[in-house]
Amino acid sequence: AAAVAAAAAAARVRVSLRCAPPMPSLPMVIPERGQSERDLAQRLNVPTVVVARLSGSVTLLDGGGRKVEIGLGIKSRRQRLVAVGWCRLRPSAGGSGEVWEYLGLAERTLREYQSEFPSLFAMLLCEPRADAYSLADAFPAPEAEAGWGPTAGILLPPKGGAAAGGEGGEDPAGPA
């Protein structure tokens, strides 16, 4: 019996564990409600195909034939990829098929894109399903009278400025 007690005492193992501090609790995040591609297109006053193209891939060809990608690239229908926080792919309400849903960040970005580059949206409205577009069609050079294009206000000289003014260094505000 003494031999068994000695063997049991030798077989004991002491285990010590260090407990990690508890993980901090994360704030509750309310999932953002998305809007369908159709609803977003209506809010932007453009056809659905324009939203679909700009959120995916739009290819421009420059004068040398090089490709320039100007789509947002937040989704890929073929590869079923999405940019988290921008859009998501949801089952449709009827259960057959899927629907793209866009979040607020995507809408704000498309709105800003539309206000900065109206000529691009006009080009897509004319030919929404083309494979590639001309860089000159998407961003035409500003015309002197019309001021068309995204940089027209920057490139045109102000009317009635110092160059058209009078002689010498007269102050346009009048005498002091």
Backbone as a chain_set.jsonl record, in Angstrom:
{"seq": "AAAVAAAAAAARVRVSLRCAPPMPSLPMVIPERGQSERDLAQRLNVPTVVVARLSGSVTLLDGGGRKVEIGLGIKSRRQRLVAVGWCRLRPSAGGSGEVWEYLGLAERTLREYQSEFPSLFAMLLCEPRADAYSLADAFPAPEAEAGWGPTAGILLPPKGGAAAGGEGGEDPAGPA", "coords": {"N": [[0.823, -1.178, 0.0], [2.03, 1.143, 0.702], [3.763, 1.508, -1.382], [2.025, 2.057, -3.489], [0.908, 4.5, -2.679], [3.18, 6.117, -2.742], [3.754, 6.046, -5.478], [1.459, 7.306, -6.482], [1.746, 9.84, -5.416], [3.977, 10.72, -6.791], [2.952, 10.892, -9.351], [1.41, 13.099, -9.504], [0.54, 16.197, -10.969], [1.197, 19.593, -11.241], [-0.759, 22.246, -12.279], [-0.842, 25.459, -13.562], [-2.74, 28.251, -14.483], [-2.982, 31.23, -16.36], [-5.336, 33.681, -16.459], [-6.666, 35.456, -19.138], [-7.368, 38.96, -19.485], [-10.8, 40.029, -19.515], [-12.509, 40.401, -22.667], [-13.189, 43.583, -24.086], [-16.471, 44.961, -24.176], [-18.206, 45.399, -27.198], [-19.665, 48.167, -28.936], [-23.163, 48.274, -29.723], [-24.074, 47.722, -33.013], [-26.153, 48.929, -35.384], [-27.458, 47.383, -38.158], [-27.084, 48.824, -41.35], [-29.7, 49.922, -43.403], [-30.169, 48.933, -46.645], [-30.666, 49.983, -50.097], [-32.42, 49.11, -53.035], [-31.053, 48.521, -56.346], [-32.693, 49.634, -58.272], [-34.172, 51.518, -56.757], [-32.114, 53.243, -55.947], [-31.264, 54.186, -58.439], [-33.555, 55.619, -59.197], [-33.487, 57.636, -57.269], [-31.197, 58.98, -58.057], [-31.953, 59.865, -60.502], [-31.408, 58.473, -62.919], [-31.166, 55.792, -65.367], [-31.43, 52.337, -64.324], [-29.415, 50.731, -65.408], [-27.243, 52.458, -65.668], [-26.439, 52.942, -63.026], [-25.754, 50.321, -62.376], [-23.592, 49.895, -64.155], [-21.707, 51.93, -63.381], [-21.198, 51.246, -60.713], [-19.893, 48.931, -61.042], [-17.921, 48.139, -63.574], [-16.487, 50.401, -65.85], [-15.038, 51.078, -68.823], [-12.681, 53.163, -70.345], [-11.166, 54.276, -73.382], [-8.141, 55.731, -74.169], [-6.483, 58.143, -76.356], [-4.291, 56.687, -77.319], [-5.15, 54.074, -77.288], [-4.997, 52.808, -74.874], [-6.406, 51.288, -71.948], [-8.531, 52.654, -69.502], [-9.838, 52.384, -66.379], [-12.765, 53.477, -64.93], [-14.937, 52.875, -63.396], [-16.544, 52.317, -60.203], [-16.043, 49.852, -59.044], [-17.191, 48.399, -56.933], [-18.648, 46.151, -56.969], [-18.936, 42.909, -58.451], [-20.555, 41.22, -60.751], [-20.165, 38.82, -62.171], [-18.144, 37.464, -60.712], [-19.305, 37.458, -58.289], [-18.593, 39.237, -56.206], [-18.356, 41.686, -53.624], [-17.909, 44.982, -52.252], [-17.48, 45.41, -48.956], [-19.613, 47.276, -46.9], [-20.368, 48.985, -48.863], [-22.082, 47.793, -50.804], [-24.337, 44.986, -51.139], [-25.33, 41.593, -51.798], [-28.444, 40.317, -51.924], [-31.014, 37.833, -51.279], [-33.873, 37.835, -53.384], [-37.168, 39.204, -52.77], [-39.218, 37.499, -53.633], [-37.943, 35.105, -53.596], [-36.765, 33.967, -55.796], [-33.855, 34.296, -57.41], [-31.45, 37.041, -57.019], [-30.806, 40.238, -55.482], [-29.159, 43.333, -55.891], [-28.095, 45.416, -53.311], [-27.627, 48.652, -52.197], [-25.651, 50.622, -50.019], [-25.514, 53.559, -47.87], [-22.993, 54.831, -48.254], [-22.296, 54.176, -50.874], [-24.335, 55.49, -52.285], [-23.82, 58.202, -51.621], [-21.276, 58.498, -52.769], [-21.787, 58.005, -55.514], [-23.528, 60.145, -56.009], [-21.795, 62.335, -55.635], [-19.947, 61.787, -57.644], [-21.632, 62.105, -59.842], [-22.216, 64.844, -59.687], [-19.683, 65.967, -60.02], [-18.79, 65.008, -62.505], [-20.68, 65.42, -64.856], [-20.698, 65.035, -67.612], [-19.799, 62.45, -68.008], [-21.922, 60.917, -67.006], [-23.86, 61.726, -68.839], [-22.832, 60.602, -71.176], [-23.021, 57.863, -70.55], [-25.771, 57.668, -70.355], [-26.511, 57.928, -73.015], [-25.314, 55.715, -74.335], [-25.588, 53.104, -72.7], [-24.81, 50.382, -72.655], [-22.39, 49.849, -73.936], [-19.18, 48.329, -74.654], [-16.71, 49.635, -74.321], [-15.669, 53.027, -73.949], [-14.912, 56.249, -75.387], [-12.34, 58.31, -74.177], [-12.4, 61.018, -74.734], [-15.116, 61.38, -75.225], [-16.239, 60.902, -72.738], [-15.076, 62.852, -71.111], [-15.23, 65.656, -72.343], [-13.421, 68.353, -73.989], [-13.577, 71.634, -72.678], [-15.848, 73.985, -74.076], [-15.614, 77.278, -75.377], [-17.888, 78.996, -75.13], [-20.001, 77.425, -74.045], [-18.962, 76.174, -71.749], [-18.725, 73.489, -71.046], [-18.12, 70.381, -69.419], [-16.124, 68.79, -66.829], [-14.118, 70.472, -65.793], [-14.594, 73.025, -66.641], [-15.1, 75.545, -65.418], [-12.657, 76.083, -64.268], [-10.823, 76.202, -66.338], [-11.637, 78.275, -68.026], [-11.026, 81.727, -68.635], [-11.804, 84.472, -66.427], [-14.551, 86.601, -67.274], [-14.232, 89.952, -68.365], [-11.995, 90.602, -66.841], [-8.773, 91.697, -65.539], [-7.199, 91.593, -67.799], [-8.894, 92.336, -69.864], [-9.616, 94.752, -69.011], [-8.675, 98.07, -68.463], [-6.137, 100.415, -69.169], [-2.95, 100.487, -67.603], [-2.559, 100.053, -64.024], [-5.174, 100.133, -62.833], [-7.509, 100.02, -60.232], [-10.197, 97.761, -60.157], [-12.288, 98.199, -58.406], [-12.556, 100.874, -58.112], [-11.579, 104.327, -57.368], [-9.522, 104.923, -54.466]], "CA": [[0.0, 0.0, 0.0], [2.926, 2.302, 0.765], [4.326, 1.686, -2.728], [0.992, 2.671, -4.321], [0.789, 5.892, -2.234], [4.368, 6.822, -3.233], [3.6, 6.184, -6.933], [0.4, 8.294, -6.715], [2.292, 11.158, -5.08], [4.914, 11.085, -7.852], [2.211, 11.09, -10.594], [0.657, 14.348, -9.457], [1.04, 17.281, -11.807], [0.648, 20.878, -10.842], [-1.102, 23.054, -13.437], [-1.239, 26.832, -13.217], [-3.259, 28.959, -15.649], [-3.177, 32.672, -16.241], [-6.544, 34.077, -17.17], [-6.549, 36.707, -19.885], [-8.43, 39.892, -19.07], [-11.99, 39.86, -20.359], [-12.579, 41.235, -23.861], [-14.119, 44.699, -23.878], [-17.732, 44.801, -24.911], [-18.282, 46.266, -28.358], [-20.966, 48.848, -28.997], [-24.161, 47.674, -30.609], [-24.105, 48.336, -34.324], [-27.419, 48.654, -36.073], [-27.157, 47.21, -39.575], [-27.619, 49.869, -42.21], [-30.689, 49.438, -44.358], [-29.767, 49.227, -48.009], [-31.714, 50.256, -51.071], [-32.226, 48.327, -54.253], [-30.445, 49.212, -57.477], [-33.773, 50.408, -58.896], [-34.472, 52.67, -55.9], [-30.985, 54.173, -56.027], [-31.324, 54.813, -59.766], [-34.625, 56.616, -59.156], [-33.028, 58.767, -56.447], [-30.185, 59.706, -58.829], [-32.596, 60.238, -61.78], [-30.734, 57.814, -64.039], [-31.634, 54.404, -65.525], [-30.788, 51.322, -63.485], [-28.209, 50.225, -66.056], [-26.146, 53.395, -65.403], [-25.975, 52.63, -61.661], [-25.1, 49.014, -62.434], [-22.299, 50.048, -64.826], [-20.764, 52.728, -62.593], [-20.813, 50.543, -59.492], [-19.028, 47.827, -61.452], [-16.791, 48.431, -64.446], [-16.656, 51.249, -67.023], [-13.713, 51.178, -69.432], [-12.455, 54.221, -71.33], [-9.978, 54.122, -74.21], [-7.543, 57.027, -74.472], [-6.081, 58.299, -77.744], [-3.325, 55.655, -77.678], [-5.744, 52.747, -77.195], [-4.843, 52.253, -73.516], [-7.644, 51.191, -71.194], [-8.594, 53.347, -68.224], [-11.028, 51.924, -65.667], [-13.303, 54.554, -64.098], [-16.04, 52.381, -62.575], [-16.199, 52.268, -58.782], [-15.538, 48.517, -58.712], [-17.681, 47.94, -55.627], [-19.319, 44.86, -57.134], [-18.639, 42.153, -59.657], [-21.659, 40.266, -60.914], [-19.651, 37.515, -62.613], [-17.396, 36.804, -59.644], [-20.116, 37.561, -57.074], [-17.806, 39.93, -55.195], [-18.881, 42.983, -53.208], [-17.102, 45.754, -51.313], [-18.228, 45.466, -47.704], [-19.927, 48.636, -46.492], [-20.821, 49.721, -50.037], [-23.246, 47.105, -51.361], [-24.443, 43.573, -50.779], [-26.19, 40.787, -52.652], [-29.482, 39.732, -51.074], [-32.06, 37.082, -51.981], [-35.021, 38.685, -53.71], [-38.334, 38.982, -51.909], [-39.961, 36.346, -54.123], [-37.152, 33.899, -53.396], [-36.101, 33.531, -57.021], [-32.825, 35.25, -57.817], [-30.821, 37.896, -56.019], [-30.937, 41.666, -55.721], [-28.077, 44.168, -55.356], [-28.556, 46.41, -52.358], [-26.577, 49.655, -52.026], [-25.673, 51.301, -48.737], [-25.4, 55.01, -47.941], [-21.695, 55.245, -48.786], [-22.368, 54.054, -52.334], [-25.187, 56.566, -52.8], [-23.099, 59.479, -51.501], [-20.187, 58.516, -53.743], [-22.368, 58.163, -56.847], [-24.028, 61.524, -56.099], [-20.645, 63.22, -55.826], [-19.444, 61.463, -58.982], [-22.572, 62.7, -60.786], [-22.089, 66.306, -59.676], [-18.353, 66.338, -60.5], [-18.577, 64.594, -63.901], [-21.977, 65.234, -65.531], [-20.507, 64.565, -68.987], [-19.683, 60.996, -67.942], [-23.275, 60.387, -66.865], [-24.542, 61.965, -70.115], [-22.331, 59.596, -72.117], [-23.604, 56.57, -70.184], [-27.197, 57.717, -70.683], [-26.657, 57.74, -74.468], [-24.907, 54.348, -74.698], [-25.311, 52.443, -71.423], [-24.351, 48.992, -72.732], [-21.18, 49.71, -74.753], [-18.07, 47.645, -73.987], [-15.712, 50.64, -73.964], [-16.026, 54.382, -74.364], [-13.798, 57.127, -75.694], [-11.999, 59.24, -73.107], [-12.856, 62.339, -75.175], [-16.572, 61.427, -75.075], [-16.558, 60.94, -71.313], [-14.604, 64.114, -70.557], [-14.941, 66.521, -73.491], [-12.733, 69.607, -73.719], [-14.573, 72.692, -72.499], [-16.043, 74.917, -75.182], [-15.479, 78.646, -74.884], [-19.168, 79.595, -74.757], [-20.872, 76.562, -73.251], [-18.363, 75.818, -70.468], [-19.098, 72.098, -70.812], [-17.066, 69.499, -68.933], [-15.936, 68.859, -65.38], [-13.169, 71.505, -65.372], [-14.86, 74.217, -67.448], [-14.954, 76.751, -64.619], [-11.257, 76.298, -63.944], [-10.05, 76.487, -67.539], [-12.055, 79.489, -68.704], [-10.629, 82.946, -67.931], [-12.968, 85.249, -66.012], [-14.943, 87.633, -68.231], [-14.081, 91.317, -67.865], [-10.924, 90.634, -65.853], [-7.744, 92.721, -65.686], [-6.674, 91.559, -69.161], [-9.819, 93.049, -70.728], [-9.873, 96.027, -68.334], [-8.163, 99.254, -69.115], [-4.697, 100.594, -69.179], [-2.29, 100.7, -66.317], [-2.921, 99.198, -62.9], [-6.347, 100.658, -62.168], [-8.23, 99.107, -59.337], [-11.553, 97.636, -60.67], [-13.251, 98.65, -57.405], [-12.672, 102.318, -58.186], [-10.532, 105.044, -56.639], [-9.491, 104.681, -53.028]], "C": [[0.873, 1.249, 0.0], [3.522, 2.572, -0.608], [3.315, 2.365, -3.649], [0.847, 4.141, -3.957], [1.974, 6.697, -2.736], [4.265, 7.037, -4.747], [2.535, 7.229, -7.257], [0.916, 9.699, -6.424], [3.251, 11.622, -6.169], [4.166, 11.404, -9.161], [1.398, 12.393, -10.592], [1.359, 15.421, -10.273], [0.381, 18.577, -11.354], [0.457, 21.742, -12.096], [-1.473, 24.45, -12.937], [-1.626, 27.545, -14.512], [-3.337, 30.452, -15.348], [-4.395, 33.039, -17.073], [-6.287, 35.409, -17.866], [-7.648, 37.657, -19.409], [-9.625, 39.747, -20.008], [-11.954, 40.837, -21.555], [-13.539, 42.392, -23.596], [-15.382, 44.48, -24.696], [-17.77, 45.838, -26.034], [-19.64, 46.953, -28.393], [-21.903, 48.13, -29.958], [-24.165, 48.443, -31.922], [-25.401, 47.928, -35.003], [-27.097, 48.505, -37.557], [-27.85, 48.282, -40.415], [-28.588, 49.252, -43.215], [-30.256, 49.864, -45.754], [-30.961, 49.551, -48.885], [-31.394, 49.502, -52.349], [-31.589, 49.194, -55.332], [-31.479, 50.114, -58.164], [-34.093, 51.658, -58.085], [-33.35, 53.706, -55.963], [-30.981, 54.899, -57.367], [-32.41, 55.886, -59.808], [-34.196, 57.841, -58.362], [-32.001, 59.611, -57.181], [-30.72, 60.214, -60.166], [-31.825, 59.723, -62.99], [-31.322, 56.419, -64.195], [-30.826, 53.436, -64.645], [-29.479, 50.843, -64.09], [-27.014, 51.153, -65.815], [-25.578, 53.156, -64.005], [-25.214, 51.307, -61.665], [-23.712, 49.133, -63.066], [-21.302, 50.789, -63.95], [-20.338, 52.04, -61.302], [-19.91, 49.353, -59.795], [-17.851, 48.316, -62.258], [-17.217, 49.297, -65.629], [-15.258, 51.481, -67.575], [-13.682, 52.291, -70.465], [-11.19, 53.891, -72.105], [-9.423, 55.508, -74.5], [-7.085, 57.057, -75.923], [-5.114, 57.234, -78.218], [-3.871, 54.238, -77.592], [-5.576, 52.094, -75.833], [-6.168, 52.297, -72.78], [-7.499, 51.897, -69.849], [-9.909, 52.945, -67.575], [-11.518, 53.039, -64.754], [-14.53, 54.134, -63.295], [-15.594, 52.31, -61.122], [-15.655, 50.909, -58.362], [-15.998, 48.005, -57.361], [-18.458, 46.637, -55.729], [-18.851, 44.214, -58.423], [-19.7, 41.066, -59.774], [-21.142, 38.876, -61.27], [-18.96, 36.752, -61.49], [-18.136, 36.805, -58.316], [-19.314, 38.16, -55.919], [-18.45, 41.271, -54.879], [-17.868, 43.664, -52.304], [-17.947, 45.95, -50.055], [-18.41, 46.923, -47.289], [-20.426, 49.495, -47.64], [-22.091, 49.107, -50.613], [-23.233, 45.659, -50.888], [-25.416, 42.9, -51.727], [-27.164, 40.05, -51.749], [-30.418, 38.862, -51.892], [-33.249, 37.993, -52.243], [-36.214, 38.303, -52.843], [-39.134, 37.755, -52.335], [-39.22, 35.031, -53.943], [-36.454, 33.401, -54.642], [-35.109, 34.609, -57.442], [-32.3, 36.073, -56.659], [-30.916, 39.354, -56.455], [-29.722, 42.374, -55.134], [-28.699, 45.225, -54.472], [-27.397, 47.352, -52.088], [-26.757, 50.379, -50.702], [-25.427, 52.795, -48.94], [-24.097, 55.503, -48.539], [-21.69, 55.19, -50.31], [-23.217, 55.175, -52.923], [-24.465, 57.911, -52.743], [-21.995, 59.589, -52.541], [-20.719, 58.702, -55.155], [-22.931, 59.567, -57.047], [-22.888, 62.51, -56.356], [-20.039, 63.022, -57.213], [-20.32, 62.153, -60.042], [-22.423, 64.219, -60.824], [-20.738, 66.76, -60.218], [-18.165, 66.062, -61.993], [-19.903, 64.362, -64.624], [-21.82, 64.722, -66.955], [-20.365, 63.041, -69.036], [-21.066, 60.362, -67.841], [-24.06, 60.576, -68.164], [-24.117, 60.935, -71.154], [-22.952, 58.232, -71.826], [-25.105, 56.534, -70.458], [-27.43, 57.452, -72.161], [-26.361, 56.302, -74.89], [-24.586, 53.545, -73.438], [-24.676, 51.055, -71.525], [-23.104, 48.797, -73.592], [-20.08, 49.017, -73.95], [-17.01, 48.623, -73.507], [-16.141, 51.972, -74.554], [-14.756, 55.171, -74.65], [-13.579, 58.087, -74.523], [-12.497, 60.646, -73.449], [-14.378, 62.473, -75.059], [-16.973, 61.565, -73.607], [-16.2, 62.279, -70.692], [-14.229, 65.053, -71.701], [-14.204, 67.781, -73.052], [-13.775, 70.704, -73.588], [-14.64, 73.597, -73.724], [-16.059, 76.322, -74.606], [-16.806, 79.222, -74.396], [-19.958, 78.735, -73.778], [-20.286, 76.249, -71.881], [-18.665, 74.389, -70.079], [-17.912, 71.299, -70.306], [-16.798, 69.723, -67.457], [-15.005, 69.973, -64.927], [-13.416, 72.821, -66.084], [-14.652, 75.497, -66.648], [-13.511, 77.076, -64.306], [-10.481, 76.756, -65.176], [-10.419, 77.791, -68.216], [-11.583, 80.714, -67.934], [-11.874, 83.726, -67.523], [-13.253, 86.35, -67.026], [-14.784, 89.0, -67.58], [-13.003, 91.458, -66.812], [-9.929, 91.729, -66.171], [-7.216, 92.748, -67.115], [-7.578, 92.337, -70.103], [-10.069, 94.463, -70.215], [-9.301, 97.213, -69.071], [-6.666, 99.266, -69.094], [-4.208, 100.713, -67.753], [-2.814, 99.736, -65.268], [-4.109, 99.735, -62.154], [-7.015, 99.589, -61.338], [-9.666, 99.0, -59.847], [-12.603, 98.129, -59.698], [-13.418, 100.151, -57.433], [-11.554, 102.991, -57.413], [-10.659, 104.845, -55.144], [-9.922, 105.868, -52.245]], "O": [[0.532, 2.268, -0.6], [3.763, 3.725, -0.967], [3.701, 3.165, -4.501], [0.675, 4.968, -4.853], [1.803, 7.853, -3.123], [4.648, 8.095, -5.247], [2.693, 7.975, -8.224], [0.554, 10.648, -7.12], [3.325, 12.82, -6.442], [4.704, 12.124, -10.002], [0.769, 12.732, -11.595], [2.584, 15.539, -10.271], [-0.825, 18.637, -11.118], [1.391, 21.941, -12.873], [-2.289, 24.611, -12.03], [-0.919, 27.45, -15.515], [-3.702, 30.873, -14.25], [-4.459, 32.732, -18.263], [-5.765, 36.353, -17.273], [-8.718, 37.221, -18.985], [-9.463, 39.38, -21.172], [-11.433, 41.947, -21.45], [-14.576, 42.211, -22.96], [-15.348, 43.885, -25.773], [-17.411, 47.0, -25.839], [-20.641, 46.397, -27.939], [-21.462, 47.46, -30.893], [-24.25, 49.671, -31.932], [-25.697, 46.745, -35.17], [-26.519, 49.414, -38.153], [-29.024, 48.597, -40.221], [-28.322, 48.199, -43.795], [-30.008, 51.045, -45.997], [-32.112, 49.413, -48.472], [-30.23, 49.291, -52.689], [-31.583, 50.422, -55.249], [-31.159, 51.226, -58.584], [-34.268, 52.737, -58.651], [-33.612, 54.908, -56.026], [-30.72, 56.101, -57.42], [-32.205, 56.949, -60.393], [-34.511, 58.968, -58.745], [-31.925, 60.82, -56.965], [-30.013, 60.919, -60.887], [-31.618, 60.448, -63.963], [-31.921, 55.902, -63.252], [-29.682, 53.712, -64.283], [-28.526, 50.575, -63.358], [-25.879, 50.68, -65.763], [-24.36, 53.166, -63.824], [-24.162, 51.185, -61.037], [-22.756, 48.537, -62.569], [-20.17, 50.334, -63.785], [-19.213, 52.241, -60.845], [-19.242, 48.831, -58.903], [-16.889, 48.847, -61.704], [-18.181, 48.978, -66.326], [-14.393, 52.017, -66.883], [-14.538, 52.361, -71.346], [-10.255, 53.303, -71.563], [-10.137, 56.368, -75.016], [-7.284, 56.082, -76.648], [-5.107, 56.898, -79.403], [-3.122, 53.284, -77.804], [-5.971, 50.942, -75.649], [-6.96, 53.222, -72.96], [-6.491, 51.758, -69.157], [-10.976, 53.142, -68.157], [-10.771, 53.503, -63.892], [-15.106, 54.956, -62.583], [-14.397, 52.249, -60.841], [-14.878, 50.828, -57.411], [-15.274, 47.255, -56.707], [-18.88, 46.077, -54.717], [-18.426, 44.889, -59.36], [-19.73, 40.118, -58.99], [-21.621, 37.874, -60.738], [-19.16, 35.548, -61.331], [-17.666, 36.23, -57.335], [-19.35, 37.654, -54.797], [-19.022, 41.915, -55.758], [-17.058, 42.997, -51.66], [-19.002, 46.583, -50.097], [-17.462, 47.707, -47.327], [-20.865, 50.623, -47.417], [-23.062, 49.814, -50.881], [-22.254, 45.179, -50.317], [-26.226, 43.56, -52.378], [-26.756, 39.25, -50.907], [-30.607, 39.116, -53.082], [-33.589, 38.831, -51.408], [-36.258, 37.219, -52.261], [-39.671, 37.044, -51.486], [-39.801, 33.96, -54.118], [-35.625, 32.494, -54.558], [-35.509, 35.719, -57.792], [-32.641, 35.85, -55.497], [-31.084, 39.658, -57.635], [-29.297, 42.067, -54.021], [-29.698, 45.849, -54.829], [-26.294, 46.9, -51.78], [-27.876, 50.71, -50.311], [-25.161, 53.238, -50.058], [-24.092, 56.499, -49.263], [-21.133, 56.075, -50.96], [-22.856, 55.748, -53.95], [-24.496, 58.674, -53.708], [-21.797, 60.652, -53.13], [-20.157, 59.484, -55.923], [-22.822, 60.124, -58.14], [-23.006, 63.406, -57.192], [-19.664, 63.99, -57.874], [-19.81, 62.713, -61.012], [-22.499, 64.815, -61.898], [-20.649, 67.832, -60.817], [-17.456, 66.804, -62.673], [-20.221, 63.224, -64.97], [-22.712, 64.043, -67.465], [-20.774, 62.415, -70.014], [-21.347, 59.375, -68.521], [-24.834, 59.702, -68.555], [-24.944, 60.449, -71.925], [-23.362, 57.526, -72.747], [-25.651, 55.473, -70.762], [-28.423, 56.827, -72.533], [-27.082, 55.736, -75.712], [-23.412, 53.328, -73.14], [-24.06, 50.597, -70.562], [-22.791, 47.661, -73.947], [-20.049, 49.103, -72.722], [-16.469, 48.467, -72.412], [-16.883, 52.026, -75.534], [-13.667, 54.803, -74.21], [-14.537, 58.609, -73.953], [-12.958, 61.377, -72.573], [-14.878, 63.572, -74.817], [-17.933, 62.264, -73.281], [-16.932, 62.788, -69.844], [-13.048, 65.229, -71.998], [-14.331, 68.227, -71.912], [-14.765, 70.701, -74.321], [-13.619, 73.928, -74.327], [-16.476, 76.524, -73.465], [-16.845, 79.871, -73.351], [-20.517, 79.241, -72.805], [-21.044, 76.072, -70.927], [-18.845, 74.099, -68.896], [-16.787, 71.537, -70.746], [-17.204, 70.741, -66.898], [-15.088, 70.393, -63.773], [-12.52, 73.664, -66.126], [-14.074, 76.45, -67.169], [-13.174, 78.242, -64.098], [-9.588, 77.597, -65.075], [-9.589, 78.367, -68.919], [-11.715, 80.756, -66.711], [-12.897, 83.649, -68.203], [-12.333, 86.96, -67.571], [-15.142, 89.2, -66.419], [-13.084, 92.35, -65.967], [-10.211, 92.603, -66.991], [-6.823, 93.807, -67.603], [-7.086, 92.944, -71.054], [-10.67, 95.279, -70.913], [-9.479, 97.296, -70.286], [-6.019, 98.222, -69.011], [-4.97, 101.003, -66.83], [-3.437, 98.725, -65.593], [-4.068, 99.794, -60.925], [-7.07, 98.416, -61.709], [-10.329, 100.029, -59.973], [-13.714, 98.452, -60.117], [-14.355, 100.665, -56.822], [-10.68, 102.319, -56.865], [-11.751, 104.628, -54.618], [-9.949, 105.82, -51.015]]}, "num_chains": 1, "name": "protein.A"}
